Amino acid sequence: MSLYDLRYSHAELARAARQGRRPAPARTLRRITSWQWMVLHCRDDSLSVLTATAEGRARLRGRVAAQRIRGLHRAGHEVEGEDMPPVRHRHGALWNAW
């Protein structure tokens, strides 16, 4: 990432003081190297895509489990011992992605 910054050099400050004027800032270029593990090692470099995919899979698993239990109930089977997986929220996917 490249950022431009305005800085006063010591020479410009001294020159401005001698001449009785305001110093003029000089434009300096600063380069910053920034990286994150998720950006480097994920398929499409997007945390939101990963969390949306995880959330969609969790919703699908919940729907399939509910359909299976409903089918057992309609067929006359006992559904007392059947277990529904807990709801997985998007916040959990965001937390577990890091």
PDB file of N, CA and C in Angstrom:
ATOM      1  N   MET A   1       0.851  -1.147   0.000  1.00  0.00           N
ATOM      2  CA  MET A   1       0.000   0.000   0.000  1.00  0.00           C
ATOM      3  C   MET A   1       0.913   1.231   0.000  1.00  0.00           C
ATOM      4  N   SER A   2       0.587   2.199  -0.783  1.00  0.00           N
ATOM      5  CA  SER A   2       1.358   3.436  -0.846  1.00  0.00           C
ATOM      6  C   SER A   2       0.514   4.589  -0.336  1.00  0.00           C
ATOM      7  N   LEU A   3       1.075   5.348   0.584  1.00  0.00           N
ATOM      8  CA  LEU A   3       0.393   6.499   1.161  1.00  0.00           C
ATOM      9  C   LEU A   3       1.282   7.730   1.028  1.00  0.00           C
ATOM     10  N   TYR A   4       0.682   8.843   0.671  1.00  0.00           N
ATOM     11  CA  TYR A   4       1.414  10.102   0.627  1.00  0.00           C
ATOM     12  C   TYR A   4       1.165  10.849   1.926  1.00  0.00           C
ATOM     13  N   ASP A   5       2.230  11.445   2.438  1.00  0.00           N
ATOM     14  CA  ASP A   5       2.165  12.151   3.702  1.00  0.00           C
ATOM     15  C   ASP A   5       2.811  13.517   3.530  1.00  0.00           C
ATOM     16  N   LEU A   6       2.374  14.485   4.286  1.00  0.00           N
ATOM     17  CA  LEU A   6       2.975  15.825   4.260  1.00  0.00           C
ATOM     18  C   LEU A   6       3.821  15.997   5.510  1.00  0.00           C
ATOM     19  N   ARG A   7       5.116  16.294   5.318  1.00  0.00           N
ATOM     20  CA  ARG A   7       6.054  16.444   6.427  1.00  0.00           C
ATOM     21  C   ARG A   7       6.849  17.738   6.278  1.00  0.00           C
ATOM     22  N   TYR A   8       7.283  18.286   7.412  1.00  0.00           N
ATOM     23  CA  TYR A   8       8.160  19.448   7.422  1.00  0.00           C
ATOM     24  C   TYR A   8       9.587  18.964   7.665  1.00  0.00           C
ATOM     25  N   SER A   9      10.505  19.317   6.794  1.00  0.00           N
ATOM     26  CA  SER A   9      11.906  18.978   7.031  1.00  0.00           C
ATOM     27  C   SER A   9      12.516  20.029   7.957  1.00  0.00           C
ATOM     28  N   HIS A  10      13.607  19.648   8.628  1.00  0.00           N
ATOM     29  CA  HIS A  10      14.282  20.594   9.534  1.00  0.00           C
ATOM     30  C   HIS A  10      14.815  21.793   8.757  1.00  0.00           C
ATOM     31  N   ALA A  11      15.308  21.548   7.545  1.00  0.00           N
ATOM     32  CA  ALA A  11      15.831  22.641   6.724  1.00  0.00           C
ATOM     33  C   ALA A  11      14.723  23.626   6.363  1.00  0.00           C
ATOM     34  N   GLU A  12      13.543  23.102   6.005  1.00  0.00           N
ATOM     35  CA  GLU A  12      12.423  23.984   5.646  1.00  0.00           C
ATOM     36  C   GLU A  12      11.934  24.768   6.853  1.00  0.00           C
ATOM     37  N   LEU A  13      11.903  24.159   8.012  1.00  0.00           N
ATOM     38  CA  LEU A  13      11.496  24.872   9.229  1.00  0.00           C
ATOM     39  C   LEU A  13      12.465  26.010   9.545  1.00  0.00           C
ATOM     40  N   ALA A  14      13.779  25.750   9.412  1.00  0.00           N
ATOM     41  CA  ALA A  14      14.777  26.788   9.690  1.00  0.00           C
ATOM     42  C   ALA A  14      14.694  27.913   8.661  1.00  0.00           C
ATOM     43  N   ARG A  15      14.548  27.547   7.389  1.00  0.00           N
ATOM     44  CA  ARG A  15      14.449  28.546   6.318  1.00  0.00           C
ATOM     45  C   ARG A  15      13.210  29.428   6.508  1.00  0.00           C
ATOM     46  N   ALA A  16      12.083  28.823   6.848  1.00  0.00           N
ATOM     47  CA  ALA A  16      10.854  29.588   7.048  1.00  0.00           C
ATOM     48  C   ALA A  16      10.971  30.519   8.248  1.00  0.00           C
ATOM     49  N   ALA A  17      11.662  30.055   9.298  1.00  0.00           N
ATOM     50  CA  ALA A  17      11.845  30.912  10.472  1.00  0.00           C
ATOM     51  C   ALA A  17      12.725  32.116  10.137  1.00  0.00           C
ATOM     52  N   ARG A  18      13.785  31.895   9.351  1.00  0.00           N
ATOM     53  CA  ARG A  18      14.673  33.002   8.963  1.00  0.00           C
ATOM     54  C   ARG A  18      13.952  34.018   8.087  1.00  0.00           C
ATOM     55  N   GLN A  19      13.105  33.521   7.185  1.00  0.00           N
ATOM     56  CA  GLN A  19      12.426  34.412   6.234  1.00  0.00           C
ATOM     57  C   GLN A  19      11.121  34.982   6.794  1.00  0.00           C
ATOM     58  N   GLY A  20      10.705  34.500   7.945  1.00  0.00           N
ATOM     59  CA  GLY A  20       9.491  35.010   8.573  1.00  0.00           C
ATOM     60  C   GLY A  20       8.215  34.587   7.867  1.00  0.00           C
ATOM     61  N   ARG A  21       8.174  33.379   7.372  1.00  0.00           N
ATOM     62  CA  ARG A  21       6.977  32.863   6.683  1.00  0.00           C
ATOM     63  C   ARG A  21       6.609  31.507   7.265  1.00  0.00           C
ATOM     64  N   ARG A  22       5.477  31.026   6.835  1.00  0.00           N
ATOM     65  CA  ARG A  22       5.052  29.681   7.251  1.00  0.00           C
ATOM     66  C   ARG A  22       5.824  28.638   6.470  1.00  0.00           C
ATOM     67  N   PRO A  23       6.183  27.522   7.108  1.00  0.00           N
ATOM     68  CA  PRO A  23       6.893  26.466   6.365  1.00  0.00           C
ATOM     69  C   PRO A  23       5.957  25.765   5.387  1.00  0.00           C
ATOM     70  N   ALA A  24       6.529  25.307   4.292  1.00  0.00           N
ATOM     71  CA  ALA A  24       5.761  24.565   3.293  1.00  0.00           C
ATOM     72  C   ALA A  24       6.051  23.075   3.471  1.00  0.00           C
ATOM     73  N   PRO A  25       5.035  22.268   3.627  1.00  0.00           N
ATOM     74  CA  PRO A  25       5.293  20.832   3.813  1.00  0.00           C
ATOM     75  C   PRO A  25       5.731  20.186   2.505  1.00  0.00           C
ATOM     76  N   ALA A  26       6.550  19.163   2.639  1.00  0.00           N
ATOM     77  CA  ALA A  26       6.996  18.390   1.479  1.00  0.00           C
ATOM     78  C   ALA A  26       6.195  17.094   1.428  1.00  0.00           C
ATOM     79  N   ARG A  27       5.847  16.680   0.233  1.00  0.00           N
ATOM     80  CA  ARG A  27       5.076  15.455   0.047  1.00  0.00           C
ATOM     81  C   ARG A  27       6.033  14.269   0.048  1.00  0.00           C
ATOM     82  N   THR A  28       5.819  13.342   0.961  1.00  0.00           N
ATOM     83  CA  THR A  28       6.657  12.153   1.040  1.00  0.00           C
ATOM     84  C   THR A  28       5.800  10.918   0.805  1.00  0.00           C
ATOM     85  N   LEU A  29       6.415   9.931   0.194  1.00  0.00           N
ATOM     86  CA  LEU A  29       5.720   8.677  -0.114  1.00  0.00           C
ATOM     87  C   LEU A  29       6.102   7.649   0.935  1.00  0.00           C
ATOM     88  N   ARG A  30       5.104   7.040   1.530  1.00  0.00           N
ATOM     89  CA  ARG A  30       5.332   5.967   2.494  1.00  0.00           C
ATOM     90  C   ARG A  30       4.737   4.696   1.930  1.00  0.00           C
ATOM     91  N   ARG A  31       5.494   3.635   1.968  1.00  0.00           N
ATOM     92  CA  ARG A  31       5.015   2.333   1.484  1.00  0.00           C
ATOM     93  C   ARG A  31       4.871   1.399   2.680  1.00  0.00           C
ATOM     94  N   ILE A  32       3.728   0.753   2.733  1.00  0.00           N
ATOM     95  CA  ILE A  32       3.418  -0.146   3.835  1.00  0.00           C
ATOM     96  C   ILE A  32       3.074  -1.509   3.239  1.00  0.00           C
ATOM     97  N   THR A  33       3.688  -2.533   3.775  1.00  0.00           N
ATOM     98  CA  THR A  33       3.350  -3.889   3.375  1.00  0.00           C
ATOM     99  C   THR A  33       2.424  -4.469   4.428  1.00  0.00           C
ATOM    100  N   SER A  34       1.223  -4.810   4.014  1.00  0.00           N
ATOM    101  CA  SER A  34       0.231  -5.332   4.937  1.00  0.00           C
ATOM    102  C   SER A  34      -0.314  -6.633   4.376  1.00  0.00           C
ATOM    103  N   TRP A  35      -0.425  -7.638   5.210  1.00  0.00           N
ATOM    104  CA  TRP A  35      -1.006  -8.904   4.775  1.00  0.00           C
ATOM    105  C   TRP A  35      -1.748  -9.533   5.944  1.00  0.00           C
ATOM    106  N   GLN A  36      -2.677 -10.388   5.605  1.00  0.00           N
ATOM    107  CA  GLN A  36      -3.418 -11.136   6.598  1.00  0.00           C
ATOM    108  C   GLN A  36      -3.439 -12.596   6.165  1.00  0.00           C
ATOM    109  N   TRP A  37      -3.470 -13.482   7.132  1.00  0.00           N
ATOM    110  CA  TRP A  37      -3.464 -14.902   6.831  1.00  0.00           C
ATOM    111  C   TRP A  37      -4.642 -15.290   5.956  1.00  0.00           C
ATOM    112  N   MET A  38      -5.823 -14.740   6.254  1.00  0.00           N
ATOM    113  CA  MET A  38      -7.021 -15.096   5.488  1.00  0.00           C
ATOM    114  C   MET A  38      -6.883 -14.671   4.035  1.00  0.00           C
ATOM    115  N   VAL A  39      -6.280 -13.548   3.791  1.00  0.00           N
ATOM    116  CA  VAL A  39      -6.143 -13.055   2.423  1.00  0.00           C
ATOM    117  C   VAL A  39      -5.162 -13.916   1.653  1.00  0.00           C
ATOM    118  N   LEU A  40      -4.104 -14.367   2.309  1.00  0.00           N
ATOM    119  CA  LEU A  40      -3.079 -15.135   1.615  1.00  0.00           C
ATOM    120  C   LEU A  40      -3.487 -16.575   1.330  1.00  0.00           C
ATOM    121  N   HIS A  41      -4.214 -17.196   2.234  1.00  0.00           N
ATOM    122  CA  HIS A  41      -4.416 -18.635   2.146  1.00  0.00           C
ATOM    123  C   HIS A  41      -5.837 -19.081   1.828  1.00  0.00           C
ATOM    124  N   CYS A  42      -6.747 -18.184   1.570  1.00  0.00           N
ATOM    125  CA  CYS A  42      -8.115 -18.589   1.269  1.00  0.00           C
ATOM    126  C   CYS A  42      -8.343 -18.624  -0.234  1.00  0.00           C
ATOM    127  N   ARG A  43      -9.367 -19.355  -0.625  1.00  0.00           N
ATOM    128  CA  ARG A  43      -9.620 -19.563  -2.052  1.00  0.00           C
ATOM    129  C   ARG A  43      -9.866 -18.267  -2.793  1.00  0.00           C
ATOM    130  N   ASP A  44     -10.761 -17.451  -2.292  1.00  0.00           N
ATOM    131  CA  ASP A  44     -11.146 -16.261  -3.043  1.00  0.00           C
ATOM    132  C   ASP A  44     -10.874 -14.976  -2.264  1.00  0.00           C
ATOM    133  N   ASP A  45     -10.037 -15.063  -1.243  1.00  0.00           N
ATOM    134  CA  ASP A  45      -9.576 -13.893  -0.502  1.00  0.00           C
ATOM    135  C   ASP A  45     -10.692 -13.093   0.146  1.00  0.00           C
ATOM    136  N   SER A  46     -11.801 -13.734   0.468  1.00  0.00           N
ATOM    137  CA  SER A  46     -12.902 -12.973   1.025  1.00  0.00           C
ATOM    138  C   SER A  46     -13.445 -13.682   2.259  1.00  0.00           C
ATOM    139  N   LEU A  47     -13.329 -13.036   3.390  1.00  0.00           N
ATOM    140  CA  LEU A  47     -13.851 -13.600   4.628  1.00  0.00           C
ATOM    141  C   LEU A  47     -15.369 -13.675   4.598  1.00  0.00           C
ATOM    142  N   SER A  48     -16.011 -12.712   3.948  1.00  0.00           N
ATOM    143  CA  SER A  48     -17.471 -12.726   3.906  1.00  0.00           C
ATOM    144  C   SER A  48     -17.985 -13.916   3.103  1.00  0.00           C
ATOM    145  N   VAL A  49     -17.261 -14.317   2.047  1.00  0.00           N
ATOM    146  CA  VAL A  49     -17.677 -15.481   1.264  1.00  0.00           C
ATOM    147  C   VAL A  49     -17.547 -16.739   2.104  1.00  0.00           C
ATOM    148  N   LEU A  50     -16.464 -16.837   2.862  1.00  0.00           N
ATOM    149  CA  LEU A  50     -16.279 -18.017   3.713  1.00  0.00           C
ATOM    150  C   LEU A  50     -17.359 -18.120   4.783  1.00  0.00           C
ATOM    151  N   THR A  51     -17.695 -17.011   5.415  1.00  0.00           N
ATOM    152  CA  THR A  51     -18.716 -17.058   6.454  1.00  0.00           C
ATOM    153  C   THR A  51     -20.098 -17.308   5.865  1.00  0.00           C
ATOM    154  N   ALA A  52     -20.380 -16.738   4.688  1.00  0.00           N
ATOM    155  CA  ALA A  52     -21.673 -16.982   4.045  1.00  0.00           C
ATOM    156  C   ALA A  52     -21.797 -18.451   3.650  1.00  0.00           C
ATOM    157  N   THR A  53     -20.707 -19.051   3.179  1.00  0.00           N
ATOM    158  CA  THR A  53     -20.719 -20.473   2.819  1.00  0.00           C
ATOM    159  C   THR A  53     -20.949 -21.335   4.051  1.00  0.00           C
ATOM    160  N   ALA A  54     -20.249 -21.027   5.138  1.00  0.00           N
ATOM    161  CA  ALA A  54     -20.421 -21.794   6.375  1.00  0.00           C
ATOM    162  C   ALA A  54     -21.836 -21.649   6.922  1.00  0.00           C
ATOM    163  N   GLU A  55     -22.372 -20.427   6.841  1.00  0.00           N
ATOM    164  CA  GLU A  55     -23.737 -20.203   7.314  1.00  0.00           C
ATOM    165  C   GLU A  55     -24.740 -20.959   6.456  1.00  0.00           C
ATOM    166  N   GLY A  56     -24.541 -20.970   5.151  1.00  0.00           N
ATOM    167  CA  GLY A  56     -25.440 -21.698   4.251  1.00  0.00           C
ATOM    168  C   GLY A  56     -25.406 -23.195   4.499  1.00  0.00           C
ATOM    169  N   ARG A  57     -24.214 -23.733   4.728  1.00  0.00           N
ATOM    170  CA  ARG A  57     -24.097 -25.164   5.034  1.00  0.00           C
ATOM    171  C   ARG A  57     -24.788 -25.508   6.344  1.00  0.00           C
ATOM    172  N   ALA A  58     -24.649 -24.648   7.340  1.00  0.00           N
ATOM    173  CA  ALA A  58     -25.302 -24.897   8.632  1.00  0.00           C
ATOM    174  C   ALA A  58     -26.816 -24.851   8.483  1.00  0.00           C
ATOM    175  N   ARG A  59     -27.336 -23.899   7.703  1.00  0.00           N
ATOM    176  CA  ARG A  59     -28.788 -23.842   7.480  1.00  0.00           C
ATOM    177  C   ARG A  59     -29.270 -25.082   6.745  1.00  0.00           C
ATOM    178  N   LEU A  60     -28.495 -25.549   5.763  1.00  0.00           N
ATOM    179  CA  LEU A  60     -28.871 -26.744   5.010  1.00  0.00           C
ATOM    180  C   LEU A  60     -28.908 -27.967   5.917  1.00  0.00           C
ATOM    181  N   ARG A  61     -27.885 -28.102   6.787  1.00  0.00           N
ATOM    182  CA  ARG A  61     -27.885 -29.236   7.719  1.00  0.00           C
ATOM    183  C   ARG A  61     -29.099 -29.187   8.645  1.00  0.00           C
ATOM    184  N   GLY A  62     -29.469 -27.998   9.102  1.00  0.00           N
ATOM    185  CA  GLY A  62     -30.645 -27.861   9.961  1.00  0.00           C
ATOM    186  C   GLY A  62     -31.928 -28.216   9.235  1.00  0.00           C
ATOM    187  N   ARG A  63     -32.063 -27.765   7.970  1.00  0.00           N
ATOM    188  CA  ARG A  63     -33.260 -28.108   7.189  1.00  0.00           C
ATOM    189  C   ARG A  63     -33.361 -29.604   6.937  1.00  0.00           C
ATOM    190  N   VAL A  64     -32.236 -30.231   6.596  1.00  0.00           N
ATOM    191  CA  VAL A  64     -32.255 -31.678   6.333  1.00  0.00           C
ATOM    192  C   VAL A  64     -32.625 -32.447   7.594  1.00  0.00           C
ATOM    193  N   ALA A  65     -32.077 -32.032   8.738  1.00  0.00           N
ATOM    194  CA  ALA A  65     -32.407 -32.718   9.990  1.00  0.00           C
ATOM    195  C   ALA A  65     -33.883 -32.530  10.332  1.00  0.00           C
ATOM    196  N   ALA A  66     -34.422 -31.323  10.136  1.00  0.00           N
ATOM    197  CA  ALA A  66     -35.840 -31.073  10.433  1.00  0.00           C
ATOM    198  C   ALA A  66     -36.735 -31.875   9.492  1.00  0.00           C
ATOM    199  N   GLN A  67     -36.369 -31.976   8.224  1.00  0.00           N
ATOM    200  CA  GLN A  67     -37.165 -32.762   7.274  1.00  0.00           C
ATOM    201  C   GLN A  67     -37.141 -34.242   7.639  1.00  0.00           C
ATOM    202  N   ARG A  68     -35.978 -34.728   8.090  1.00  0.00           N
ATOM    203  CA  ARG A  68     -35.889 -36.131   8.471  1.00  0.00           C
ATOM    204  C   ARG A  68     -36.753 -36.418   9.689  1.00  0.00           C
ATOM    205  N   ILE A  69     -36.709 -35.545  10.684  1.00  0.00           N
ATOM    206  CA  ILE A  69     -37.530 -35.732  11.891  1.00  0.00           C
ATOM    207  C   ILE A  69     -39.006 -35.620  11.547  1.00  0.00           C
ATOM    208  N   ARG A  70     -39.382 -34.673  10.685  1.00  0.00           N
ATOM    209  CA  ARG A  70     -40.784 -34.534  10.280  1.00  0.00           C
ATOM    210  C   ARG A  70     -41.256 -35.783   9.532  1.00  0.00           C
ATOM    211  N   GLY A  71     -40.379 -36.333   8.682  1.00  0.00           N
ATOM    212  CA  GLY A  71     -40.734 -37.560   7.969  1.00  0.00           C
ATOM    213  C   GLY A  71     -40.937 -38.737   8.915  1.00  0.00           C
ATOM    214  N   LEU A  72     -40.068 -38.840   9.919  1.00  0.00           N
ATOM    215  CA  LEU A  72     -40.236 -39.905  10.907  1.00  0.00           C
ATOM    216  C   LEU A  72     -41.540 -39.731  11.681  1.00  0.00           C
ATOM    217  N   HIS A  73     -41.867 -38.493  12.034  1.00  0.00           N
ATOM    218  CA  HIS A  73     -43.095 -38.220  12.774  1.00  0.00           C
ATOM    219  C   HIS A  73     -44.327 -38.567  11.943  1.00  0.00           C
ATOM    220  N   ARG A  74     -44.314 -38.179  10.667  1.00  0.00           N
ATOM    221  CA  ARG A  74     -45.461 -38.480   9.796  1.00  0.00           C
ATOM    222  C   ARG A  74     -45.607 -39.976   9.542  1.00  0.00           C
ATOM    223  N   ALA A  75     -44.481 -40.687   9.581  1.00  0.00           N
ATOM    224  CA  ALA A  75     -44.540 -42.134   9.359  1.00  0.00           C
ATOM    225  C   ALA A  75     -44.963 -42.883  10.616  1.00  0.00           C
ATOM    226  N   GLY A  76     -45.097 -42.154  11.722  1.00  0.00           N
ATOM    227  CA  GLY A  76     -45.587 -42.787  12.945  1.00  0.00           C
ATOM    228  C   GLY A  76     -44.484 -43.247  13.877  1.00  0.00           C
ATOM    229  N   HIS A  77     -43.259 -42.900  13.608  1.00  0.00           N
ATOM    230  CA  HIS A  77     -42.154 -43.304  14.481  1.00  0.00           C
ATOM    231  C   HIS A  77     -42.043 -42.354  15.670  1.00  0.00           C
ATOM    232  N   GLU A  78     -41.394 -42.842  16.707  1.00  0.00           N
ATOM    233  CA  GLU A  78     -41.159 -42.026  17.895  1.00  0.00           C
ATOM    234  C   GLU A  78     -40.011 -41.056  17.617  1.00  0.00           C
ATOM    235  N   VAL A  79     -40.247 -39.783  17.838  1.00  0.00           N
ATOM    236  CA  VAL A  79     -39.220 -38.768  17.574  1.00  0.00           C
ATOM    237  C   VAL A  79     -38.678 -38.174  18.869  1.00  0.00           C
ATOM    238  N   GLU A  80     -38.983 -38.803  19.981  1.00  0.00           N
ATOM    239  CA  GLU A  80     -38.551 -38.264  21.275  1.00  0.00           C
ATOM    240  C   GLU A  80     -37.030 -38.270  21.409  1.00  0.00           C
ATOM    241  N   GLY A  81     -36.361 -39.282  20.887  1.00  0.00           N
ATOM    242  CA  GLY A  81     -34.901 -39.390  21.035  1.00  0.00           C
ATOM    243  C   GLY A  81     -34.119 -38.702  19.928  1.00  0.00           C
ATOM    244  N   GLU A  82     -34.806 -38.150  18.951  1.00  0.00           N
ATOM    245  CA  GLU A  82     -34.108 -37.498  17.833  1.00  0.00           C
ATOM    246  C   GLU A  82     -33.503 -36.168  18.290  1.00  0.00           C
ATOM    247  N   ASP A  83     -32.404 -35.829  17.694  1.00  0.00           N
ATOM    248  CA  ASP A  83     -31.679 -34.635  18.122  1.00  0.00           C
ATOM    249  C   ASP A  83     -31.532 -33.675  16.951  1.00  0.00           C
ATOM    250  N   MET A  84     -31.827 -32.404  17.215  1.00  0.00           N
ATOM    251  CA  MET A  84     -31.613 -31.345  16.225  1.00  0.00           C
ATOM    252  C   MET A  84     -30.279 -30.690  16.519  1.00  0.00           C
ATOM    253  N   PRO A  85     -29.458 -30.445  15.494  1.00  0.00           N
ATOM    254  CA  PRO A  85     -28.191 -29.751  15.756  1.00  0.00           C
ATOM    255  C   PRO A  85     -28.455 -28.310  16.185  1.00  0.00           C
ATOM    256  N   PRO A  86     -27.568 -27.731  16.989  1.00  0.00           N
ATOM    257  CA  PRO A  86     -27.772 -26.349  17.424  1.00  0.00           C
ATOM    258  C   PRO A  86     -27.648 -25.392  16.249  1.00  0.00           C
ATOM    259  N   VAL A  87     -28.313 -24.271  16.363  1.00  0.00           N
ATOM    260  CA  VAL A  87     -28.275 -23.255  15.313  1.00  0.00           C
ATOM    261  C   VAL A  87     -26.895 -22.624  15.316  1.00  0.00           C
ATOM    262  N   ARG A  88     -26.318 -22.511  14.137  1.00  0.00           N
ATOM    263  CA  ARG A  88     -25.005 -21.888  14.011  1.00  0.00           C
ATOM    264  C   ARG A  88     -25.194 -20.519  13.377  1.00  0.00           C
ATOM    265  N   HIS A  89     -24.797 -19.492  14.097  1.00  0.00           N
ATOM    266  CA  HIS A  89     -24.993 -18.132  13.621  1.00  0.00           C
ATOM    267  C   HIS A  89     -23.787 -17.649  12.846  1.00  0.00           C
ATOM    268  N   ARG A  90     -23.998 -16.605  12.086  1.00  0.00           N
ATOM    269  CA  ARG A  90     -22.935 -16.009  11.290  1.00  0.00           C
ATOM    270  C   ARG A  90     -21.785 -15.517  12.164  1.00  0.00           C
ATOM    271  N   HIS A  91     -22.092 -15.044  13.365  1.00  0.00           N
ATOM    272  CA  HIS A  91     -21.043 -14.549  14.241  1.00  0.00           C
ATOM    273  C   HIS A  91     -20.078 -15.659  14.621  1.00  0.00           C
ATOM    274  N   GLY A  92     -20.591 -16.862  14.760  1.00  0.00           N
ATOM    275  CA  GLY A  92     -19.723 -17.993  15.049  1.00  0.00           C
ATOM    276  C   GLY A  92     -18.790 -18.304  13.895  1.00  0.00           C
ATOM    277  N   ALA A  93     -19.298 -18.187  12.669  1.00  0.00           N
ATOM    278  CA  ALA A  93     -18.460 -18.423  11.503  1.00  0.00           C
ATOM    279  C   ALA A  93     -17.383 -17.366  11.387  1.00  0.00           C
ATOM    280  N   LEU A  94     -17.708 -16.133  11.700  1.00  0.00           N
ATOM    281  CA  LEU A  94     -16.698 -15.072  11.671  1.00  0.00           C
ATOM    282  C   LEU A  94     -15.624 -15.329  12.716  1.00  0.00           C
ATOM    283  N   TRP A  95     -16.060 -15.746  13.912  1.00  0.00           N
ATOM    284  CA  TRP A  95     -15.106 -15.987  14.983  1.00  0.00           C
ATOM    285  C   TRP A  95     -14.211 -17.158  14.644  1.00  0.00           C
ATOM    286  N   ASN A  96     -14.773 -18.261  14.144  1.00  0.00           N
ATOM    287  CA  ASN A  96     -13.995 -19.456  13.858  1.00  0.00           C
ATOM    288  C   ASN A  96     -13.127 -19.301  12.617  1.00  0.00           C
ATOM    289  N   ALA A  97     -13.426 -18.344  11.751  1.00  0.00           N
ATOM    290  CA  ALA A  97     -12.626 -18.158  10.544  1.00  0.00           C
ATOM    291  C   ALA A  97     -11.245 -17.613  10.859  1.00  0.00           C
ATOM    292  N   TRP A  98     -11.110 -16.879  11.946  1.00  0.00           N
ATOM    293  CA  TRP A  98      -9.795 -16.318  12.290  1.00  0.00           C
ATOM    294  C   TRP A  98      -9.015 -17.338  13.032  1.00  0.00           C
TER     295      TRP A  98
END
